[in-house]
Amino acid sequence: MTDTHPITVTSAPPDDCGCGCGGACRDGHDERLAPAPVHNPPGRTALDYRVGEYGSFLAALLDRLASPAYPALNGLTVRTPDDPAIGLLDATAVLGDLLTFHSERIADEAYIRTANEHRSLVLLGRLVGHRPRPGVAAATHLAYTLERDPRAETLPVVIPRGARSHSVPASADEESQTFETGRDLTARWDWNELKVRRRRPSLVTPEDLEKRSELFVEGTNNSLQTGDQLLFVFGERAGGERKLLPVAEARVDREDEITAISLPESAPATLKELVDEVRRWTAEPTAPGEPGDEPPTPE
């Protein structure tokens, strides 16, 4: 009688194809190559939406040629780029790379944080009723310097509308900005160095003359001296008011081409005039007037 012993037969696990991939190619291709899992943590400025690129697609296609799940492809043993089959796989990998690239760009335009196109942001804003305002161009002040032609007269030069000027960046981080004139400009070479206007003509009235202590007259060839009399005529018609005042002092400013004439100061008010002024302000109003028109009280 012979003893019988049980024999244990071990076989490969169902997820192991025996090629050493650990079951990664059980469906005919290496899942470690393509497609890749898509994962996007919050707060990113660009989405990771591609399932693969050219290299991963081509590697996955070449892996199927050696996979036992496709025995019909066992005859394709050439791996050089000039082989028609390899060329077809290469073209397919390029097509997959292009499709996934543009799909990722389209997905970026669907969210405000990742969108780059202005139209995408406008369409996203319309979902909540937002209407962007039109853009406003930057403005600046330009000063043109014209070259002087000593053989020609001073003639006006028209700078046409739309003439461009470029700014000079102050550092490597800045970019040059382009500005255009909004209308035609008239320029002359003698306007290159215009001085700042420090004074302007003023209208002198008899009341104003009593308060002024100094007058400025254009020109330096007046030959005015202390004690000279100045006649002020107010009104062009005959019989206009006239006033004669002596010159207290005359100073000539050669740089500004003006003459400063000092006028005699008015005599101070007498004690009686001051008392009358105080009584007028402290007296009770004779009749009610508009609110705020009443004089101040003694307090």
mmCIF file of C-alpha atoms in Angstrom:
data_model
loop_
_atom_site.group_PDB
_atom_site.id
_atom_site.type_symbol
_atom_site.label_atom_id
_atom_site.label_comp_id
_atom_site.label_asym_id
_atom_site.label_seq_id
_atom_site.Cartn_x
_atom_site.Cartn_y
_atom_site.Cartn_z
ATOM 1 C CA MET A 1 0.000 0.000 0.000
ATOM 2 C CA THR A 2 1.472 3.258 -1.038
ATOM 3 C CA ASP A 3 1.081 6.401 1.047
ATOM 4 C CA THR A 4 -0.349 9.363 -0.750
ATOM 5 C CA HIS A 5 0.600 12.944 0.112
ATOM 6 C CA PRO A 6 -1.304 16.031 -1.026
ATOM 7 C CA ILE A 7 0.540 18.149 -3.587
ATOM 8 C CA THR A 8 0.133 21.913 -3.406
ATOM 9 C CA VAL A 9 0.263 23.592 -6.768
ATOM 10 C CA THR A 10 1.028 27.341 -6.731
ATOM 11 C CA SER A 11 0.062 29.594 -9.605
ATOM 12 C CA ALA A 12 0.562 33.253 -10.375
ATOM 13 C CA PRO A 13 -1.988 35.592 -8.815
ATOM 14 C CA PRO A 14 -4.728 36.722 -11.123
ATOM 15 C CA ASP A 15 -3.356 40.275 -11.205
ATOM 16 C CA ASP A 16 0.098 39.182 -12.328
ATOM 17 C CA CYS A 17 0.605 38.573 -16.036
ATOM 18 C CA GLY A 18 4.048 37.097 -15.497
ATOM 19 C CA CYS A 19 5.916 39.841 -17.345
ATOM 20 C CA GLY A 20 7.183 41.453 -14.178
ATOM 21 C CA CYS A 21 4.910 44.496 -14.279
ATOM 22 C CA GLY A 22 2.865 43.446 -11.261
ATOM 23 C CA GLY A 23 -0.340 43.355 -13.268
ATOM 24 C CA ALA A 24 0.029 46.829 -14.645
ATOM 25 C CA CYS A 25 -0.384 45.580 -18.222
ATOM 26 C CA ARG A 26 -3.236 43.199 -17.614
ATOM 27 C CA ASP A 27 -5.516 45.167 -19.909
ATOM 28 C CA GLY A 28 -2.984 45.375 -22.679
ATOM 29 C CA HIS A 29 -0.989 48.482 -21.763
ATOM 30 C CA ASP A 30 1.081 49.861 -18.927
ATOM 31 C CA GLU A 31 -1.198 51.960 -16.697
ATOM 32 C CA ARG A 32 1.848 53.595 -15.129
ATOM 33 C CA LEU A 33 2.472 55.499 -18.332
ATOM 34 C CA ALA A 34 -0.916 56.726 -19.627
ATOM 35 C CA PRO A 35 -3.447 57.949 -18.792
ATOM 36 C CA ALA A 36 -2.189 59.854 -15.754
ATOM 37 C CA PRO A 37 -4.579 60.663 -12.882
ATOM 38 C CA VAL A 38 -5.782 64.286 -12.797
ATOM 39 C CA HIS A 39 -5.406 66.073 -9.459
ATOM 40 C CA ASN A 40 -5.834 69.815 -8.838
ATOM 41 C CA PRO A 41 -5.425 71.112 -5.290
ATOM 42 C CA PRO A 42 -7.253 74.395 -4.478
ATOM 43 C CA GLY A 43 -5.629 77.793 -5.047
ATOM 44 C CA ARG A 44 -3.812 77.005 -8.290
ATOM 45 C CA THR A 45 -3.450 79.547 -11.088
ATOM 46 C CA ALA A 46 -3.432 76.857 -13.814
ATOM 47 C CA LEU A 47 -5.200 73.503 -14.029
ATOM 48 C CA ASP A 48 -3.484 70.146 -14.454
ATOM 49 C CA TYR A 49 -5.978 68.640 -16.886
ATOM 50 C CA ARG A 50 -3.806 66.593 -19.239
ATOM 51 C CA VAL A 51 -4.008 62.793 -19.021
ATOM 52 C CA GLY A 52 -0.666 62.487 -20.758
ATOM 53 C CA GLU A 53 1.903 64.033 -23.079
ATOM 54 C CA TYR A 54 3.742 62.949 -26.193
ATOM 55 C CA GLY A 55 6.295 60.844 -24.335
ATOM 56 C CA SER A 56 3.795 59.007 -22.147
ATOM 57 C CA PHE A 57 1.437 58.332 -25.062
ATOM 58 C CA LEU A 58 4.229 56.940 -27.257
ATOM 59 C CA ALA A 59 5.572 54.779 -24.403
ATOM 60 C CA ALA A 60 2.109 53.343 -23.739
ATOM 61 C CA LEU A 61 1.591 52.513 -27.421
ATOM 62 C CA LEU A 62 4.978 50.834 -27.719
ATOM 63 C CA ASP A 63 4.239 48.870 -24.562
ATOM 64 C CA ARG A 64 1.167 47.327 -26.170
ATOM 65 C CA LEU A 65 3.294 45.934 -28.989
ATOM 66 C CA ALA A 66 5.042 43.649 -26.462
ATOM 67 C CA SER A 67 1.968 42.918 -24.359
ATOM 68 C CA PRO A 68 0.711 39.298 -24.315
ATOM 69 C CA ALA A 69 -2.839 40.657 -24.341
ATOM 70 C CA TYR A 70 -2.377 41.466 -28.035
ATOM 71 C CA PRO A 71 -0.849 38.356 -29.639
ATOM 72 C CA ALA A 72 -1.628 39.665 -33.118
ATOM 73 C CA LEU A 73 1.020 42.341 -32.619
ATOM 74 C CA ASN A 74 3.807 39.920 -31.773
ATOM 75 C CA GLY A 75 5.071 40.089 -35.326
ATOM 76 C CA LEU A 76 5.879 43.789 -35.012
ATOM 77 C CA THR A 77 9.366 43.555 -33.578
ATOM 78 C CA VAL A 78 11.008 46.554 -35.249
ATOM 79 C CA ARG A 79 11.358 49.662 -33.044
ATOM 80 C CA THR A 80 13.206 52.034 -35.379
ATOM 81 C CA PRO A 81 11.519 55.361 -36.319
ATOM 82 C CA ASP A 82 11.584 54.526 -40.047
ATOM 83 C CA ASP A 83 9.207 51.575 -39.555
ATOM 84 C CA PRO A 84 5.656 52.388 -40.799
ATOM 85 C CA ALA A 85 4.037 50.968 -37.664
ATOM 86 C CA ILE A 86 6.278 52.990 -35.353
ATOM 87 C CA GLY A 87 5.659 56.079 -37.489
ATOM 88 C CA LEU A 88 1.890 55.590 -37.110
ATOM 89 C CA LEU A 89 2.249 55.298 -33.330
ATOM 90 C CA ASP A 90 4.424 58.405 -33.266
ATOM 91 C CA ALA A 91 1.783 60.404 -35.193
ATOM 92 C CA THR A 92 -0.897 59.139 -32.804
ATOM 93 C CA ALA A 93 1.179 60.289 -29.806
ATOM 94 C CA VAL A 94 1.568 63.740 -31.386
ATOM 95 C CA LEU A 95 -2.202 63.951 -31.923
ATOM 96 C CA GLY A 96 -2.833 62.980 -28.305
ATOM 97 C CA ASP A 97 -0.371 65.611 -27.105
ATOM 98 C CA LEU A 98 -2.123 68.334 -29.120
ATOM 99 C CA LEU A 99 -5.607 67.321 -28.014
ATOM 100 C CA THR A 100 -4.711 67.209 -24.331
ATOM 101 C CA PHE A 101 -2.840 70.521 -24.554
ATOM 102 C CA HIS A 102 -5.814 72.390 -26.012
ATOM 103 C CA SER A 103 -8.249 70.611 -23.707
ATOM 104 C CA GLU A 104 -6.238 71.889 -20.740
ATOM 105 C CA ARG A 105 -6.247 75.438 -22.129
ATOM 106 C CA ILE A 106 -10.020 75.296 -22.626
ATOM 107 C CA ALA A 107 -10.503 74.025 -19.081
ATOM 108 C CA ASP A 108 -8.454 76.951 -17.716
ATOM 109 C CA GLU A 109 -10.813 79.435 -19.370
ATOM 110 C CA ALA A 110 -13.781 78.015 -17.444
ATOM 111 C CA TYR A 111 -12.671 79.452 -14.085
ATOM 112 C CA ILE A 112 -11.913 83.019 -12.993
ATOM 113 C CA ARG A 113 -8.678 82.151 -11.199
ATOM 114 C CA THR A 114 -7.165 80.337 -14.198
ATOM 115 C CA ALA A 115 -8.707 82.214 -17.155
ATOM 116 C CA ASN A 116 -6.304 84.221 -19.329
ATOM 117 C CA GLU A 117 -8.556 85.510 -22.114
ATOM 118 C CA HIS A 118 -10.517 88.741 -21.609
ATOM 119 C CA ARG A 119 -13.564 87.293 -23.349
ATOM 120 C CA SER A 120 -13.606 84.346 -20.914
ATOM 121 C CA LEU A 121 -13.633 86.715 -17.941
ATOM 122 C CA VAL A 122 -16.437 88.752 -19.524
ATOM 123 C CA LEU A 123 -18.580 85.668 -20.096
ATOM 124 C CA LEU A 124 -17.963 84.407 -16.563
ATOM 125 C CA GLY A 125 -18.933 87.810 -15.166
ATOM 126 C CA ARG A 126 -22.199 87.788 -17.104
ATOM 127 C CA LEU A 127 -23.282 84.715 -15.161
ATOM 128 C CA VAL A 128 -23.767 86.976 -12.124
ATOM 129 C CA GLY A 129 -24.824 90.083 -14.078
ATOM 130 C CA HIS A 130 -21.424 91.820 -14.073
ATOM 131 C CA ARG A 131 -20.646 94.215 -16.923
ATOM 132 C CA PRO A 132 -17.026 95.438 -17.105
ATOM 133 C CA ARG A 133 -16.449 99.097 -17.814
ATOM 134 C CA PRO A 134 -14.423 100.053 -20.907
ATOM 135 C CA GLY A 135 -10.711 100.472 -20.411
ATOM 136 C CA VAL A 136 -9.265 103.959 -19.954
ATOM 137 C CA ALA A 137 -5.972 104.748 -21.654
ATOM 138 C CA ALA A 138 -3.162 106.315 -19.663
ATOM 139 C CA ALA A 139 -2.464 110.016 -20.209
ATOM 140 C CA THR A 140 0.687 112.090 -19.792
ATOM 141 C CA HIS A 141 2.111 115.512 -20.613
ATOM 142 C CA LEU A 142 4.602 115.789 -23.470
ATOM 143 C CA ALA A 143 7.069 118.582 -24.195
ATOM 144 C CA TYR A 144 8.444 118.723 -27.740
ATOM 145 C CA THR A 145 11.786 120.369 -28.511
ATOM 146 C CA LEU A 146 12.240 121.566 -32.100
ATOM 147 C CA GLU A 147 15.555 122.100 -33.823
ATOM 148 C CA ARG A 148 16.277 125.656 -34.860
ATOM 149 C CA ASP A 149 17.121 126.442 -38.467
ATOM 150 C CA PRO A 150 19.166 129.656 -38.502
ATOM 151 C CA ARG A 151 18.574 130.086 -42.253
ATOM 152 C CA ALA A 152 14.773 130.091 -41.949
ATOM 153 C CA GLU A 153 12.284 132.248 -40.129
ATOM 154 C CA THR A 154 10.304 131.129 -37.140
ATOM 155 C CA LEU A 155 7.521 129.098 -38.703
ATOM 156 C CA PRO A 156 4.888 126.989 -36.935
ATOM 157 C CA VAL A 157 5.254 123.213 -37.249
ATOM 158 C CA VAL A 158 2.230 120.926 -36.978
ATOM 159 C CA ILE A 159 2.703 117.689 -35.014
ATOM 160 C CA PRO A 160 -0.030 115.457 -36.458
ATOM 161 C CA ARG A 161 -2.568 113.599 -34.385
ATOM 162 C CA GLY A 162 -1.423 110.083 -33.514
ATOM 163 C CA ALA A 163 2.288 110.934 -33.274
ATOM 164 C CA ARG A 164 3.881 108.288 -31.056
ATOM 165 C CA SER A 165 6.238 108.786 -28.130
ATOM 166 C CA HIS A 166 7.868 106.039 -26.069
ATOM 167 C CA SER A 167 8.788 106.243 -22.418
ATOM 168 C CA VAL A 168 12.244 105.235 -21.188
ATOM 169 C CA PRO A 169 12.104 102.495 -18.505
ATOM 170 C CA ALA A 170 13.736 103.513 -15.240
ATOM 171 C CA SER A 171 14.771 99.942 -14.417
ATOM 172 C CA ALA A 172 14.852 96.473 -15.922
ATOM 173 C CA ASP A 173 11.533 95.632 -14.228
ATOM 174 C CA GLU A 174 9.631 98.337 -16.126
ATOM 175 C CA GLU A 175 8.440 98.223 -19.718
ATOM 176 C CA SER A 176 8.412 101.002 -22.301
ATOM 177 C CA GLN A 177 4.991 102.615 -22.712
ATOM 178 C CA THR A 178 3.686 104.078 -25.981
ATOM 179 C CA PHE A 179 1.659 107.309 -26.023
ATOM 180 C CA GLU A 180 -0.098 108.992 -28.958
ATOM 181 C CA THR A 181 -1.172 112.603 -29.330
ATOM 182 C CA GLY A 182 -4.937 113.043 -29.301
ATOM 183 C CA ARG A 183 -5.033 116.030 -31.670
ATOM 184 C CA ASP A 184 -2.848 118.139 -33.936
ATOM 185 C CA LEU A 185 -0.338 120.301 -32.068
ATOM 186 C CA THR A 186 1.275 123.529 -33.271
ATOM 187 C CA ALA A 187 4.897 123.992 -32.197
ATOM 188 C CA ARG A 188 7.668 126.548 -32.790
ATOM 189 C CA TRP A 189 11.346 126.381 -32.041
ATOM 190 C CA ASP A 190 11.216 129.629 -30.048
ATOM 191 C CA TRP A 191 8.776 127.905 -27.677
ATOM 192 C CA ASN A 192 11.409 125.383 -26.607
ATOM 193 C CA GLU A 193 12.274 127.331 -23.467
ATOM 194 C CA LEU A 194 9.212 129.167 -22.256
ATOM 195 C CA LYS A 195 9.657 130.872 -18.918
ATOM 196 C CA VAL A 196 7.127 130.429 -16.162
ATOM 197 C CA ARG A 197 4.712 133.343 -15.941
ATOM 198 C CA ARG A 198 5.227 134.808 -12.489
ATOM 199 C CA ARG A 199 2.984 137.854 -12.808
ATOM 200 C CA ARG A 200 -0.089 138.919 -14.713
ATOM 201 C CA PRO A 201 -1.704 142.322 -15.401
ATOM 202 C CA SER A 202 -4.197 143.467 -12.808
ATOM 203 C CA LEU A 203 -7.025 146.020 -12.898
ATOM 204 C CA VAL A 204 -6.463 148.917 -10.470
ATOM 205 C CA THR A 205 -9.500 150.721 -9.110
ATOM 206 C CA PRO A 206 -9.620 153.858 -6.917
ATOM 207 C CA GLU A 207 -10.640 151.741 -3.926
ATOM 208 C CA ASP A 208 -7.863 149.270 -4.623
ATOM 209 C CA LEU A 209 -5.292 152.047 -4.991
ATOM 210 C CA GLU A 210 -5.994 153.255 -1.446
ATOM 211 C CA LYS A 211 -5.123 149.814 -0.069
ATOM 212 C CA ARG A 212 -2.009 149.181 -2.164
ATOM 213 C CA SER A 213 1.428 150.074 -0.856
ATOM 214 C CA GLU A 214 3.316 149.047 -4.004
ATOM 215 C CA LEU A 215 2.716 148.825 -7.747
ATOM 216 C CA PHE A 216 4.655 146.889 -10.382
ATOM 217 C CA VAL A 217 5.063 148.517 -13.781
ATOM 218 C CA GLU A 218 6.396 146.784 -16.873
ATOM 219 C CA GLY A 219 9.727 148.129 -18.137
ATOM 220 C CA THR A 220 12.865 149.543 -16.525
ATOM 221 C CA ASN A 221 13.335 152.806 -18.461
ATOM 222 C CA ASN A 222 10.828 154.881 -16.480
ATOM 223 C CA SER A 223 13.441 157.075 -14.765
ATOM 224 C CA LEU A 224 11.221 157.402 -11.698
ATOM 225 C CA GLN A 225 12.664 158.954 -8.560
ATOM 226 C CA THR A 226 11.445 159.552 -5.043
ATOM 227 C CA GLY A 227 9.082 162.524 -4.947
ATOM 228 C CA ASP A 228 7.865 162.246 -8.555
ATOM 229 C CA GLN A 229 4.129 162.610 -9.029
ATOM 230 C CA LEU A 230 2.009 159.866 -10.622
ATOM 231 C CA LEU A 231 -1.342 160.725 -12.169
ATOM 232 C CA PHE A 232 -3.898 157.900 -12.181
ATOM 233 C CA VAL A 233 -6.841 158.369 -14.543
ATOM 234 C CA PHE A 234 -9.804 156.032 -14.024
ATOM 235 C CA GLY A 235 -12.300 155.840 -16.849
ATOM 236 C CA GLU A 236 -11.740 156.472 -20.535
ATOM 237 C CA ARG A 237 -14.494 159.061 -20.875
ATOM 238 C CA ALA A 238 -13.935 162.740 -20.185
ATOM 239 C CA GLY A 239 -14.462 163.656 -16.579
ATOM 240 C CA GLY A 240 -13.180 160.346 -15.246
ATOM 241 C CA GLU A 241 -11.867 160.190 -11.727
ATOM 242 C CA ARG A 242 -8.246 161.212 -11.315
ATOM 243 C CA LYS A 243 -5.818 160.740 -8.478
ATOM 244 C CA LEU A 244 -2.333 162.197 -7.957
ATOM 245 C CA LEU A 245 0.080 160.316 -5.713
ATOM 246 C CA PRO A 246 3.783 160.872 -5.019
ATOM 247 C CA VAL A 247 6.400 158.168 -5.470
ATOM 248 C CA ALA A 248 7.807 157.058 -2.127
ATOM 249 C CA GLU A 249 10.467 154.766 -3.650
ATOM 250 C CA ALA A 250 11.285 153.153 -7.008
ATOM 251 C CA ARG A 251 13.161 149.874 -7.438
ATOM 252 C CA VAL A 252 14.245 148.415 -10.790
ATOM 253 C CA ASP A 253 14.310 144.635 -11.373
ATOM 254 C CA ARG A 254 16.455 144.026 -14.456
ATOM 255 C CA GLU A 255 15.925 140.270 -14.446
ATOM 256 C CA ASP A 256 12.124 140.424 -14.601
ATOM 257 C CA GLU A 257 12.065 143.728 -16.573
ATOM 258 C CA ILE A 258 9.760 145.492 -14.104
ATOM 259 C CA THR A 259 9.840 148.582 -11.866
ATOM 260 C CA ALA A 260 8.443 148.426 -8.327
ATOM 261 C CA ILE A 261 6.875 151.736 -7.247
ATOM 262 C CA SER A 262 6.232 152.246 -3.532
ATOM 263 C CA LEU A 263 3.255 154.466 -2.698
ATOM 264 C CA PRO A 264 2.867 156.582 0.458
ATOM 265 C CA GLU A 265 0.965 154.757 3.153
ATOM 266 C CA SER A 266 -2.355 156.199 4.278
ATOM 267 C CA ALA A 267 -2.423 158.080 7.569
ATOM 268 C CA PRO A 268 -3.689 155.964 10.497
ATOM 269 C CA ALA A 269 -7.242 156.485 11.665
ATOM 270 C CA THR A 270 -7.872 159.108 14.333
ATOM 271 C CA LEU A 271 -9.189 158.256 17.806
ATOM 272 C CA LYS A 272 -12.622 159.638 16.939
ATOM 273 C CA GLU A 273 -12.810 157.463 13.797
ATOM 274 C CA LEU A 274 -11.901 154.380 15.808
ATOM 275 C CA VAL A 275 -14.530 155.153 18.476
ATOM 276 C CA ASP A 276 -17.223 155.687 15.844
ATOM 277 C CA GLU A 277 -16.305 152.361 14.193
ATOM 278 C CA VAL A 278 -16.542 150.505 17.531
ATOM 279 C CA ARG A 279 -19.936 152.086 18.316
ATOM 280 C CA ARG A 280 -21.265 151.141 14.914
ATOM 281 C CA TRP A 281 -20.393 147.477 15.475
ATOM 282 C CA THR A 282 -21.670 147.369 19.074
ATOM 283 C CA ALA A 283 -24.931 149.300 18.603
ATOM 284 C CA GLU A 284 -28.258 147.526 18.612
ATOM 285 C CA PRO A 285 -29.773 147.018 15.137
ATOM 286 C CA THR A 286 -32.419 149.564 14.236
ATOM 287 C CA ALA A 287 -34.546 147.039 12.323
ATOM 288 C CA PRO A 288 -34.517 143.257 12.003
ATOM 289 C CA GLY A 289 -32.765 142.064 8.893
ATOM 290 C CA GLU A 290 -31.778 138.766 7.353
ATOM 291 C CA PRO A 291 -30.361 136.129 9.732
ATOM 292 C CA GLY A 292 -26.630 136.614 9.981
ATOM 293 C CA ASP A 293 -26.694 140.277 8.941
ATOM 294 C CA GLU A 294 -27.005 141.645 12.463
ATOM 295 C CA PRO A 295 -23.830 143.259 13.909
ATOM 296 C CA PRO A 296 -22.014 141.576 16.794
ATOM 297 C CA THR A 297 -23.113 142.355 20.363
ATOM 298 C CA PRO A 298 -20.778 143.991 22.920
ATOM 299 C CA GLU A 299 -20.155 140.563 24.440
#
